[in-house]
Short mmCIF file of C-alpha atoms in Angstrom, two decimals:
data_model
loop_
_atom_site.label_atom_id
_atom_site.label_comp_id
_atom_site.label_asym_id
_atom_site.label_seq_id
_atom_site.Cartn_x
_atom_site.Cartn_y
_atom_site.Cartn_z
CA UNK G 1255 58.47 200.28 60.51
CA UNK G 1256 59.88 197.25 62.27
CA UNK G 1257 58.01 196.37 65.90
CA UNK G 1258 59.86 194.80 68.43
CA UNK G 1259 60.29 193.12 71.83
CA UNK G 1260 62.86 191.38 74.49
CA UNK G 1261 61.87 188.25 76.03
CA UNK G 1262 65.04 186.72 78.58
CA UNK G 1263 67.94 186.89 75.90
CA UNK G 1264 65.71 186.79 72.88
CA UNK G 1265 64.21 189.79 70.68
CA UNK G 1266 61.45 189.31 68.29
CA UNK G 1267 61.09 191.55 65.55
CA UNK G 1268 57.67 191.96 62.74
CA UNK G 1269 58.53 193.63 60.00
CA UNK G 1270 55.28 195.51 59.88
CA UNK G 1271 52.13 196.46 61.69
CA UNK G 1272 50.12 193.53 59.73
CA UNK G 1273 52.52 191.18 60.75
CA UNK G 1274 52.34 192.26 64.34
CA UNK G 1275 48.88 191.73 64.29
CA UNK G 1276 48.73 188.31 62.78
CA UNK G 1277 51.56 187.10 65.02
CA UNK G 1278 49.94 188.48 68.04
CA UNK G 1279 46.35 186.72 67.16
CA UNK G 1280 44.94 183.39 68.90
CA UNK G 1281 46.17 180.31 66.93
CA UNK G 1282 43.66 179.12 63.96
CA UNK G 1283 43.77 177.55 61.30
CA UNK G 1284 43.13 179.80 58.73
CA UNK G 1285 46.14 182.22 59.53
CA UNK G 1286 48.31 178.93 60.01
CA UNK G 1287 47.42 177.70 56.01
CA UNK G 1288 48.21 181.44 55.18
CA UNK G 1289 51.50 181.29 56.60
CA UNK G 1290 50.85 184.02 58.86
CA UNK G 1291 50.44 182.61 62.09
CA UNK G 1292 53.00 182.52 65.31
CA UNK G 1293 55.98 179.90 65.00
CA UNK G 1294 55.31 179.44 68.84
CA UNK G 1295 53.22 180.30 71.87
CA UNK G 1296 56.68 182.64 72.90
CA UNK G 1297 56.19 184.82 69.32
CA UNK G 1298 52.59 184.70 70.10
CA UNK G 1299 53.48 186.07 73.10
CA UNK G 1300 56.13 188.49 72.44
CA UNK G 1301 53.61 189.83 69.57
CA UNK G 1302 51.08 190.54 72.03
CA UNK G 1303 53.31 192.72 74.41
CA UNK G 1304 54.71 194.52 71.06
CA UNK G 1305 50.81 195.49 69.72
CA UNK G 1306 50.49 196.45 73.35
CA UNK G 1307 52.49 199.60 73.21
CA UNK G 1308 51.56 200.59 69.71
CA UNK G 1309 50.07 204.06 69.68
CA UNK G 1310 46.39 204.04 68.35
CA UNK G 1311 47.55 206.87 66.10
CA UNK G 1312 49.82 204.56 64.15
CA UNK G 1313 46.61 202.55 62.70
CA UNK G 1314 46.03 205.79 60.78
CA UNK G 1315 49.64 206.40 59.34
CA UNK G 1316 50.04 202.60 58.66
CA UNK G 1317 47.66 201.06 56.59
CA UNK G 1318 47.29 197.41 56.06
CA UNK G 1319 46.55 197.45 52.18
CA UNK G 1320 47.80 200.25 50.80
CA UNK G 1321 45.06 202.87 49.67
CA UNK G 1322 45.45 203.33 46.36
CA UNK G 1323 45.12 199.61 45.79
CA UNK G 1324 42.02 199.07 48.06
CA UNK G 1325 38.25 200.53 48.37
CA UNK G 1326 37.68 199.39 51.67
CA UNK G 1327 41.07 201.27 53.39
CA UNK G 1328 39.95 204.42 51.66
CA UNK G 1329 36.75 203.86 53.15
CA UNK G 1330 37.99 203.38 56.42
CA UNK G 1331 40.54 206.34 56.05
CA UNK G 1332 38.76 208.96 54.65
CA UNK G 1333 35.53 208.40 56.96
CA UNK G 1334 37.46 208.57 59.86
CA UNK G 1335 35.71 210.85 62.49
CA UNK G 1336 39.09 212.82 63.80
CA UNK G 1337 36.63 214.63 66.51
CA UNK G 1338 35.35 211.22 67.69
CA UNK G 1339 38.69 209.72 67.98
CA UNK G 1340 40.02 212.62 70.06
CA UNK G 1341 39.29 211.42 73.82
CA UNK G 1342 41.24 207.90 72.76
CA UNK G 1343 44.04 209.35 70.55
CA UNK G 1344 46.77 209.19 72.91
CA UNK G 1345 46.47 206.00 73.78
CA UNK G 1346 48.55 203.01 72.79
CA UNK G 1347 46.74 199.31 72.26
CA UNK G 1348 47.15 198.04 75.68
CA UNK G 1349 45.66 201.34 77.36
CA UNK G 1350 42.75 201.18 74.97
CA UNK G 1351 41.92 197.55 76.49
CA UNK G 1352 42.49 198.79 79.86
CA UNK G 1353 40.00 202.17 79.18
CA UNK G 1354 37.33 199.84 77.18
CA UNK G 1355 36.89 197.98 80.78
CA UNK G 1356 36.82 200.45 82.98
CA UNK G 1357 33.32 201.45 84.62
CA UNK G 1358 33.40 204.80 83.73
CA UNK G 1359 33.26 203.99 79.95
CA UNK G 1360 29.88 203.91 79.68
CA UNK G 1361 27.77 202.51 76.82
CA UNK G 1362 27.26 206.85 75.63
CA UNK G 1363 31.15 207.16 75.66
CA UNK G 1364 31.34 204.22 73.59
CA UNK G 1365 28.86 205.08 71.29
CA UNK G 1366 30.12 208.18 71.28
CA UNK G 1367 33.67 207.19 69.86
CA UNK G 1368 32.36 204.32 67.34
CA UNK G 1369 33.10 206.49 64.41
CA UNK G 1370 36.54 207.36 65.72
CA UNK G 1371 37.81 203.53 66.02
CA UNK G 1372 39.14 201.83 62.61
CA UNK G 1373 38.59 198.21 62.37
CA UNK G 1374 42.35 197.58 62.65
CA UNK G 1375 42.23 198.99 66.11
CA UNK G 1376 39.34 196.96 66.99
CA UNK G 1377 40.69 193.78 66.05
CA UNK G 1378 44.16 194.93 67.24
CA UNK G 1379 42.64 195.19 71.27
CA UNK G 1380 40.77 192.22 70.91
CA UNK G 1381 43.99 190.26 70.37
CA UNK G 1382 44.69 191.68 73.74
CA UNK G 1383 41.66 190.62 75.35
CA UNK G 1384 40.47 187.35 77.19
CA UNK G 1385 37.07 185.58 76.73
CA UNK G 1386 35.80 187.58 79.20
CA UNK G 1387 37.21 191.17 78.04
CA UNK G 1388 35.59 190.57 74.96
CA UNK G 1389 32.35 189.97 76.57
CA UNK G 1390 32.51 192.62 78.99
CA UNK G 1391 33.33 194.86 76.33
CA UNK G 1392 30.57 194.22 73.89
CA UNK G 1393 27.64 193.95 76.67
CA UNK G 1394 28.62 197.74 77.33
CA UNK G 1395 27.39 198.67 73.43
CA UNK G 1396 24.54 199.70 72.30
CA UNK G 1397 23.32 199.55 68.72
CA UNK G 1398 19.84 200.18 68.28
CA UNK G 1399 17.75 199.74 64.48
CA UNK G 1400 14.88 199.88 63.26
CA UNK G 1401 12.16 198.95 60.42
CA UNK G 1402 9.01 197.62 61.48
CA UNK G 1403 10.75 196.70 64.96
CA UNK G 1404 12.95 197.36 67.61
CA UNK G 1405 15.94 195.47 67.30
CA UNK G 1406 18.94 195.72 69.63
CA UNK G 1407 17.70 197.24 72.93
CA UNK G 1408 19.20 196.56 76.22
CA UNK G 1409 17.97 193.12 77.71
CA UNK G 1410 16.72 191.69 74.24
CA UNK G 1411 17.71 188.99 71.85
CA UNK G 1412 16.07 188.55 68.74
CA UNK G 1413 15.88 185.48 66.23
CA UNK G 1414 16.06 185.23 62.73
CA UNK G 1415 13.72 183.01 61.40
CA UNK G 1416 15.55 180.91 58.44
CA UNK G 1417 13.21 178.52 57.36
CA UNK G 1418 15.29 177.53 53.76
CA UNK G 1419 14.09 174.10 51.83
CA UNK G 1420 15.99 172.40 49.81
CA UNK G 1421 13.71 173.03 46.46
CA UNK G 1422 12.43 176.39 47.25
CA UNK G 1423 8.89 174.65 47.67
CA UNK G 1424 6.47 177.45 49.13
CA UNK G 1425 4.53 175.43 51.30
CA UNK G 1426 7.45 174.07 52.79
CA UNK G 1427 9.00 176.95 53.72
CA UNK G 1428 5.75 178.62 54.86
CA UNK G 1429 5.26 175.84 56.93
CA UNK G 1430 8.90 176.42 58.69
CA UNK G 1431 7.60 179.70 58.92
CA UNK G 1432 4.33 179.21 61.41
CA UNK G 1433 6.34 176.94 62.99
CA UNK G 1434 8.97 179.39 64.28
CA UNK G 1435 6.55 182.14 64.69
CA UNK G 1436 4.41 179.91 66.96
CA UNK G 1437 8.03 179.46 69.37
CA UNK G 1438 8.32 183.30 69.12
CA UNK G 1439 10.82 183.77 66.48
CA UNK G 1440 11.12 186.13 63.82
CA UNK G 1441 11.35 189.14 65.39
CA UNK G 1442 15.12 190.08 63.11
CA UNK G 1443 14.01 189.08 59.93
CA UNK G 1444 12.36 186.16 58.19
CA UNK G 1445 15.35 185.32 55.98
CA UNK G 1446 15.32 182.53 52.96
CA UNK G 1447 18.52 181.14 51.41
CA UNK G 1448 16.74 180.58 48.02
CA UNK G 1449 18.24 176.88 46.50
CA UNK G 1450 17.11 178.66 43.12
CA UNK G 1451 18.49 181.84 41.44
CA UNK G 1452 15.26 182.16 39.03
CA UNK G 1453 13.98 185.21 39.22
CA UNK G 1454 10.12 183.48 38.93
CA UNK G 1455 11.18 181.57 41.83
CA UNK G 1456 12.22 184.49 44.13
CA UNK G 1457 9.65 186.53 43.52
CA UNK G 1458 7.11 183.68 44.50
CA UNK G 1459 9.14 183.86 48.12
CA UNK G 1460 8.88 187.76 48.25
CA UNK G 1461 5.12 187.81 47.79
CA UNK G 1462 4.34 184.72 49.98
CA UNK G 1463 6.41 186.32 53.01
CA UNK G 1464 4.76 189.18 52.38
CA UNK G 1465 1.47 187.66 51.67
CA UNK G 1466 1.57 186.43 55.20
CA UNK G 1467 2.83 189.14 57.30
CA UNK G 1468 0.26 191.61 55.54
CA UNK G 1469 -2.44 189.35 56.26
CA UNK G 1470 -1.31 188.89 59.92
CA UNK G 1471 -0.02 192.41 60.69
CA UNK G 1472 3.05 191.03 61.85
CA UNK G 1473 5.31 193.39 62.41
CA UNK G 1474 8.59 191.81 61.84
CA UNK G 1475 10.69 192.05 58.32
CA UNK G 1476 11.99 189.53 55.64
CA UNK G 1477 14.20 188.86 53.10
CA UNK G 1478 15.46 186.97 50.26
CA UNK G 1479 19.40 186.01 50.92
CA UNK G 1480 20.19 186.18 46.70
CA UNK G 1481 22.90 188.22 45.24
CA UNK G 1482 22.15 192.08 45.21
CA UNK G 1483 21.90 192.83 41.56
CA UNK G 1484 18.92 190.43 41.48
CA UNK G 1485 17.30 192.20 44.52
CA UNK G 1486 17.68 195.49 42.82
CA UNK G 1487 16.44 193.72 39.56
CA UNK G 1488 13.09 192.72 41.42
CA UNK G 1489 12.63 196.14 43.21
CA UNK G 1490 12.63 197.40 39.32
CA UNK G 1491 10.35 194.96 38.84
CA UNK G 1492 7.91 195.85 41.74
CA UNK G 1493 8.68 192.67 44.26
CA UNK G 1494 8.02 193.60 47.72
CA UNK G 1495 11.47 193.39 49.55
CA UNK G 1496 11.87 195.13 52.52
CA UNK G 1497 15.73 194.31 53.57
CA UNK G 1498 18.62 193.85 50.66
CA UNK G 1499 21.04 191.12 51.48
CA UNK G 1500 24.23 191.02 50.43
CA UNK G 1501 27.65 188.90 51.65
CA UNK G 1502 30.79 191.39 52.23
CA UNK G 1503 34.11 191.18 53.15
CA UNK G 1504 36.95 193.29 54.31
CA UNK G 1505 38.55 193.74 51.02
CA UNK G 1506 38.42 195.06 47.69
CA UNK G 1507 39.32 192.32 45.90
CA UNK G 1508 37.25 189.44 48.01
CA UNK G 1509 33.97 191.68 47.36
CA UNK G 1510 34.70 191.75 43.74
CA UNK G 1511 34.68 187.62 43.98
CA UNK G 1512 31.22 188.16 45.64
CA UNK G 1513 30.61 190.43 42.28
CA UNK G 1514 29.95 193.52 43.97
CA UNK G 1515 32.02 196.84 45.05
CA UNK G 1516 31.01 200.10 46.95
CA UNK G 1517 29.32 201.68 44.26
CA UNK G 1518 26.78 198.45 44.02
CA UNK G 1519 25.89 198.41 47.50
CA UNK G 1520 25.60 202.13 47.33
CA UNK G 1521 22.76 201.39 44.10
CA UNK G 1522 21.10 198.76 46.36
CA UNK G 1523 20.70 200.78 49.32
CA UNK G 1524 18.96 203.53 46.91
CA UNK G 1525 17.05 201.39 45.82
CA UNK G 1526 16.04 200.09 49.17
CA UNK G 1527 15.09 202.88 50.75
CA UNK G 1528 13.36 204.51 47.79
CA UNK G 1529 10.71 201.66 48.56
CA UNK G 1530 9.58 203.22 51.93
CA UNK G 1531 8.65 200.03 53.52
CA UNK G 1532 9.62 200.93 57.23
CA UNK G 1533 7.22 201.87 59.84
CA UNK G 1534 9.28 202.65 62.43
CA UNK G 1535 12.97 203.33 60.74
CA UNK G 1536 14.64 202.81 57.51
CA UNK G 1537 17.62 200.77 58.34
CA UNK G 1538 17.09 198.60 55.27
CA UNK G 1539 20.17 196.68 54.33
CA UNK G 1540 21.39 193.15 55.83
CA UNK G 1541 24.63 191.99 55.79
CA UNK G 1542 26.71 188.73 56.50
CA UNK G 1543 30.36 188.03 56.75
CA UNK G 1544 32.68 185.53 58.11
CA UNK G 1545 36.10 184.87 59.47
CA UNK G 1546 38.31 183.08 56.47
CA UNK G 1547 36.47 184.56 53.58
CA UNK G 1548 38.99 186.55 52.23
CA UNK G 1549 41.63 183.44 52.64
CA UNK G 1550 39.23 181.50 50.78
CA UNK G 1551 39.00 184.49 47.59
CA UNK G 1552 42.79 184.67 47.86
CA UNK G 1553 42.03 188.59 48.69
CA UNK G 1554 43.98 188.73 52.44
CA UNK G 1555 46.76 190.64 51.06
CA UNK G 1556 48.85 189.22 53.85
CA UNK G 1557 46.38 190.06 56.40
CA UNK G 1558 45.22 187.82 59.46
CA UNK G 1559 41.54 186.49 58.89
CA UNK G 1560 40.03 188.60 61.99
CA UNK G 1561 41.26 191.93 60.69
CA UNK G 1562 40.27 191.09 57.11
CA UNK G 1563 36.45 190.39 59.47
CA UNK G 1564 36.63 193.51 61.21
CA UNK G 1565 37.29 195.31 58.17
CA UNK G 1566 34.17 194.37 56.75
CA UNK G 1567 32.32 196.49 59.50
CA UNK G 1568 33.28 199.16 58.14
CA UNK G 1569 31.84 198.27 54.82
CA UNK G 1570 28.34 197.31 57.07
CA UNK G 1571 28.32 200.63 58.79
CA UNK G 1572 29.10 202.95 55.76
CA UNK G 1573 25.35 201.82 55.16
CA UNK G 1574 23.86 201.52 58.13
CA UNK G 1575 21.91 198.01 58.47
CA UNK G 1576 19.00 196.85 60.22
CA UNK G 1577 21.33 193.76 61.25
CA UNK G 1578 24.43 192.39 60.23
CA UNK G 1579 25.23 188.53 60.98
CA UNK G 1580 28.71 186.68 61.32
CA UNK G 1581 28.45 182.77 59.85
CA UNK G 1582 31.11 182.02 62.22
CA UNK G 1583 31.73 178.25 62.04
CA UNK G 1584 29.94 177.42 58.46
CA UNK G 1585 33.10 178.21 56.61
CA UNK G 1586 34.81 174.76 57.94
CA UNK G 1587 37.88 173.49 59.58
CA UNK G 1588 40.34 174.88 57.25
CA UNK G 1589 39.20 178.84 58.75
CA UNK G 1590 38.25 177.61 62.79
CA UNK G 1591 39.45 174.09 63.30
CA UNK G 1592 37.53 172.55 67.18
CA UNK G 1593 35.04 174.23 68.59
CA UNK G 1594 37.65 176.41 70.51
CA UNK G 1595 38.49 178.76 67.71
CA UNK G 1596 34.65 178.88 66.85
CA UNK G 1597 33.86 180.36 70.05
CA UNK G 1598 36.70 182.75 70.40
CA UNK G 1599 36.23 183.81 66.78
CA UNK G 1600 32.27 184.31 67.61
CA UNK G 1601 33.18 186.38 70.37
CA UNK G 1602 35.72 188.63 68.63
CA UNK G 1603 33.81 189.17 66.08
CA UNK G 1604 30.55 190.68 68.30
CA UNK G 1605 32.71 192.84 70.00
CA UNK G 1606 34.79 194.26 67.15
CA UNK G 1607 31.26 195.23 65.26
CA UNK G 1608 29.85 196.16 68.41
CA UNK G 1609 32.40 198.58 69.11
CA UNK G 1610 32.29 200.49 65.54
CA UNK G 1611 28.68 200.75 66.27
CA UNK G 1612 27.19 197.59 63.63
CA UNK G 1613 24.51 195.59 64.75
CA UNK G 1614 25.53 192.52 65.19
CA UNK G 1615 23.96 189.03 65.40
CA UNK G 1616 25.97 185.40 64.80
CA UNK G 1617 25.14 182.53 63.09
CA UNK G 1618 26.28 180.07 66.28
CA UNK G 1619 27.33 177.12 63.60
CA UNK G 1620 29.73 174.40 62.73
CA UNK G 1621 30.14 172.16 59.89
CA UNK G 1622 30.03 168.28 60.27
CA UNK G 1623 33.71 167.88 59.24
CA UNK G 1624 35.01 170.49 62.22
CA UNK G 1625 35.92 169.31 65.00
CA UNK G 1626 32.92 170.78 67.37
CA UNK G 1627 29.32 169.55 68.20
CA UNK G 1628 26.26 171.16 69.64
CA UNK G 1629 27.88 171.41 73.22
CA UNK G 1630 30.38 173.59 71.80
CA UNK G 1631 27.50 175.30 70.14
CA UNK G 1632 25.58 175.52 73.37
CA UNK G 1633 28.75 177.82 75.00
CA UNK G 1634 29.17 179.97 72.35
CA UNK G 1635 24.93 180.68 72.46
CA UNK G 1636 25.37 181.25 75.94
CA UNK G 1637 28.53 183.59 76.08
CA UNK G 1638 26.67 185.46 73.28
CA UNK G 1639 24.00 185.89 74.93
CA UNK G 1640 25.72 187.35 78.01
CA UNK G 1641 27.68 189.36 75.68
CA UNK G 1642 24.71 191.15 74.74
CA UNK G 1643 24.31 189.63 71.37
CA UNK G 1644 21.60 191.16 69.06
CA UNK G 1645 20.16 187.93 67.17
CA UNK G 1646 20.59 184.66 66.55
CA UNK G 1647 19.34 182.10 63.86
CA UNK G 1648 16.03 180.24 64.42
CA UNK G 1649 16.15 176.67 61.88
CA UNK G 1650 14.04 173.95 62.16
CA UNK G 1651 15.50 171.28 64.58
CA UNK G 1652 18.39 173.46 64.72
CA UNK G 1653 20.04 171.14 60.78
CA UNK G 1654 19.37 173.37 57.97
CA UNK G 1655 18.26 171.15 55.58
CA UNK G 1656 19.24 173.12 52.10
CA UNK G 1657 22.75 174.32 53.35
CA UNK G 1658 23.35 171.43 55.46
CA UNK G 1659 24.87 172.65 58.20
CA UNK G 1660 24.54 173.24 61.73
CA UNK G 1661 23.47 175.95 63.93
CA UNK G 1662 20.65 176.74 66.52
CA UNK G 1663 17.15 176.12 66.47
CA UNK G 1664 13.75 178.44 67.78
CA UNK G 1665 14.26 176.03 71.61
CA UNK G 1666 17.63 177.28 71.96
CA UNK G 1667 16.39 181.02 71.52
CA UNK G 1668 13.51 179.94 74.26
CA UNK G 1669 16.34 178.33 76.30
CA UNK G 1670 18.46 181.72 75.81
CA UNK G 1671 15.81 184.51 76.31
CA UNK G 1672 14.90 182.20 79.78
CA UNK G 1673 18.22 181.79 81.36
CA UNK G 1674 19.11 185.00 80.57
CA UNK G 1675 15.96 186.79 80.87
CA UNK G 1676 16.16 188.40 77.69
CA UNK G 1677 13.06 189.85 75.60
CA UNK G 1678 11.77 190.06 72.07
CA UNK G 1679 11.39 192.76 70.11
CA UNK G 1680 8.69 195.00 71.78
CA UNK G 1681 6.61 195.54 68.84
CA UNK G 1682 6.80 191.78 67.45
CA UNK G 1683 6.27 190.70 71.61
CA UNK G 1684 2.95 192.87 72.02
CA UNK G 1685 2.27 190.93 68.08
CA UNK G 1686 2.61 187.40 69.91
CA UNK G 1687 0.23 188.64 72.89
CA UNK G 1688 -2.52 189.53 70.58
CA UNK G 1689 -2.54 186.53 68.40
CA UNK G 1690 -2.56 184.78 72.17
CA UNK G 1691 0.53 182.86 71.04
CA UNK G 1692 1.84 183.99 74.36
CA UNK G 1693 0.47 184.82 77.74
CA UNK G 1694 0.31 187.67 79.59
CA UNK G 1695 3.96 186.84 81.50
CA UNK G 1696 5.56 186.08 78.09
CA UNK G 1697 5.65 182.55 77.91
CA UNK G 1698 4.00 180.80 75.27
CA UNK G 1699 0.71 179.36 74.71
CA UNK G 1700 -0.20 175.47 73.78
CA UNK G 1701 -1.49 176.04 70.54
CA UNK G 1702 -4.77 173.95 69.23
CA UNK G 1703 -5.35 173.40 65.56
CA UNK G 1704 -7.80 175.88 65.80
CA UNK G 1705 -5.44 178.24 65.95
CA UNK G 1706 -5.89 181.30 62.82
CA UNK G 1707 -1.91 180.96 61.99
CA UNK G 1708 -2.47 177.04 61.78
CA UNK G 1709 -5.62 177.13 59.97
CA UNK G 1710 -4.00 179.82 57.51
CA UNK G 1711 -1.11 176.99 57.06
CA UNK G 1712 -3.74 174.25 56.12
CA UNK G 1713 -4.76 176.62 53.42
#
């Protein structure tokens, strides 16, 4: 089906609904290097007022990648909730903006209809939206998990504590550790990018996390960020993981340059759960994506970089995570060029996730070759946060010294949760009170050496 609009004496025409969409996106450089980008700010334009008056309906009839060559559209097709669609099925693009920012639809009617929106649709109103639409939007949805805390709630923000080293060294990283969970962070997950894949290695970082939180009663959760078959090879062999961590992406053939399909994921969530490690739920996977991904595996298909990202949220929700994290500006300047496409792709992808119902964090980050510093990094925090965001990282200094890149550190998440008033975790917040890390208001503590955390570190 050819799409089309009049502008003065000129019509445009997009010879499809995935060219509409990639037309009609914000200018980046990853669509640009695809080819698929607007010649001009007038086809830009002219996109934009064609999506407008596409039926939602047609998202359905028209897909993308075709289905029998893709794992991920059947996915999104055949777990399409008709009934949930229903009260937004006769709308066209444009309306659906207008309806998401009305008053009257309430964080229950959004919830409500999460099953009933395809990630195409999502990504096809935010292309519609400003800055602001997108964080209106989002701060309207609520997606609450659980494993041993409550992540997600209304007027909270919670960190993830990443405290990688560049040889795995367990002292190191355990030191990272007490230093984050003395500035209150943690609460999401305690989440290692191992430097190592040897199994001996791993395990060592399983055990120690463990080791600790056991000994503590810290209710909070961690995690080992390695591939998935060697998480479901040390559940086998008896290693203590409570979240499995895998990177997705919005197509079939991009996951299968990750090494993993459906039917994987599907093991590892088994496997997960069969463990029993959650006190409170049993929301045990984590998940990470990123804008440029599928570019980067040549598996786009044609398709502009922020639907191939909102198609991965369908892949994240099929197994319902604890959290689910976009690495926004770590892929580089080739994907999100200045630290202008960083923000606006931070804040499309919240609200697309947010809207299927995903829980969804960001990685606020840029490489040192983009063009973007840490005041670029400082808006995007704060927009987040008003957007409702529901974690950010927590690194040492804010440089991640294995991955070396970088991102935000445990005083931005103080400077966040105190502009914007936002709590921890209520479980991992009454935690902090007891070990008198924090007083009775919240705030924390000056910490002596004598402290047991500290002294437990000199050991």
């Amino acid at each position: 089906m050819i799409y089309q609009t009049t502008i003065g004496n000129l019509t445009y025409r997009f010879a499809d609904l995935k060219t509409l969409l990639a037309k009609a996106g914000p200018a980046r450089s990853g669509d640009s290097l695809a080819g698929l980008a607007a010649d001009s700010y007038e086809e830009r334009m002219a996109a934009k007022i064609a999506l407008a008056d596409v039926p939602l309906k047609r998202f359905l009839d028209e897909a993308l990648i075709p289905y029998e060559a893709d794992e991920i559209t059947r996915l999104i097709i055949d777990s399409h909730d008709a009934a949930a669609f229903a009260p937004i099925s006769h709308l066209t693009v444009g309306d659906f903006r207008d309806w998401l920012l009305l008053d009257s639809t309430d964080s229950a009617t959004l919830a409500a209809t999460a099953r009933g929106i395809t990630p195409e649709m999502a990504a096809a109103v935010s292309k519609l939206m400003r800055n602001q639409d997108l964080i209106l939007a989002a701060k309207k949805c609520r997606v609450i998990t659980r494993f041993r805390n409550t992540i997600g709630l209304p007027g909270h923000l919670s960190v993830r504590l990443q405290p990688n080293h560049p040889t795995d060294d367990v002292r190191g990283i355990a030191a990272s550790m007490l230093d984050g969970l003395l500035y209150g962070s943690g609460d999401a997950v305690v989440g290692i990018n191992p430097a190592s894949d040897s199994q001996a290695t791993l395990m060592q970082l399983w055990q120690m996390m463990d080791e600790l939180r056991q000994r503590f009663e810290i209710p909070l959760q961690s995690c080992v960020l390695t591939h998935v078959t060697s998480q479901i090879q040390a559940i086998e062999a008896g290693a203590p993981i409570d979240l499995v961590f895998q990177s997705i992406a919005g197509t079939q053939k991009t996951n299968e340059s990750f090494g993993i399909d459906l039917a994987l994921l599907r093991e590892a969530h088994e496997a997960a759960l069969s463990l029993k490690r959650g006190t409170l739920g049993d929301n045990v996977m984590y998940f990470e994506t990123g804008q440029g991904s599928a570019l980067s595996a040549g598996g786009h298909h044609g398709v502009d970089q922020q639907t191939c990202e909102a198609r991965a949220y369908a892949v994240a929700r099929e197994f319902r995570p604890l959290l689910t994290n976009t690495v926004v500006g770590f892929i580089g300047p080739e994907y999100l060029y200045d630290g202008k496409q960083i923000i606006r792709a931070g804040l499309e992808d919240h609200f697309c996730a947010k809207l299927l119902g995903v829980p969804m964090g960001c990685d606020v980050c840029y490489t040192n070759h983009a063009e973007a510093d840490q005041d670029d990094m400082d808006n995007l925090l704060t927009l987040l946060g008003a957007a409702g965001i529901t974690f950010i990282m927590g690194i040492p200094g804010a440089d991640d010294i294995m991955l070396n890149y970088q991102s935000t550190s445990f005083h931005d998440a103080l400077y966040l949760r105190s502009t914007l008033g936002l709590k921890r975790a209520p479980e991992f917040d009454a935690w902090l009170a007891k070990m008198a890390i924090t007083d009775p208001s919240g705030q924390l503590r000056q910490i002596g050496r004598g402290h047991a955390l500290l002294r437990a570190g000199d050991r």
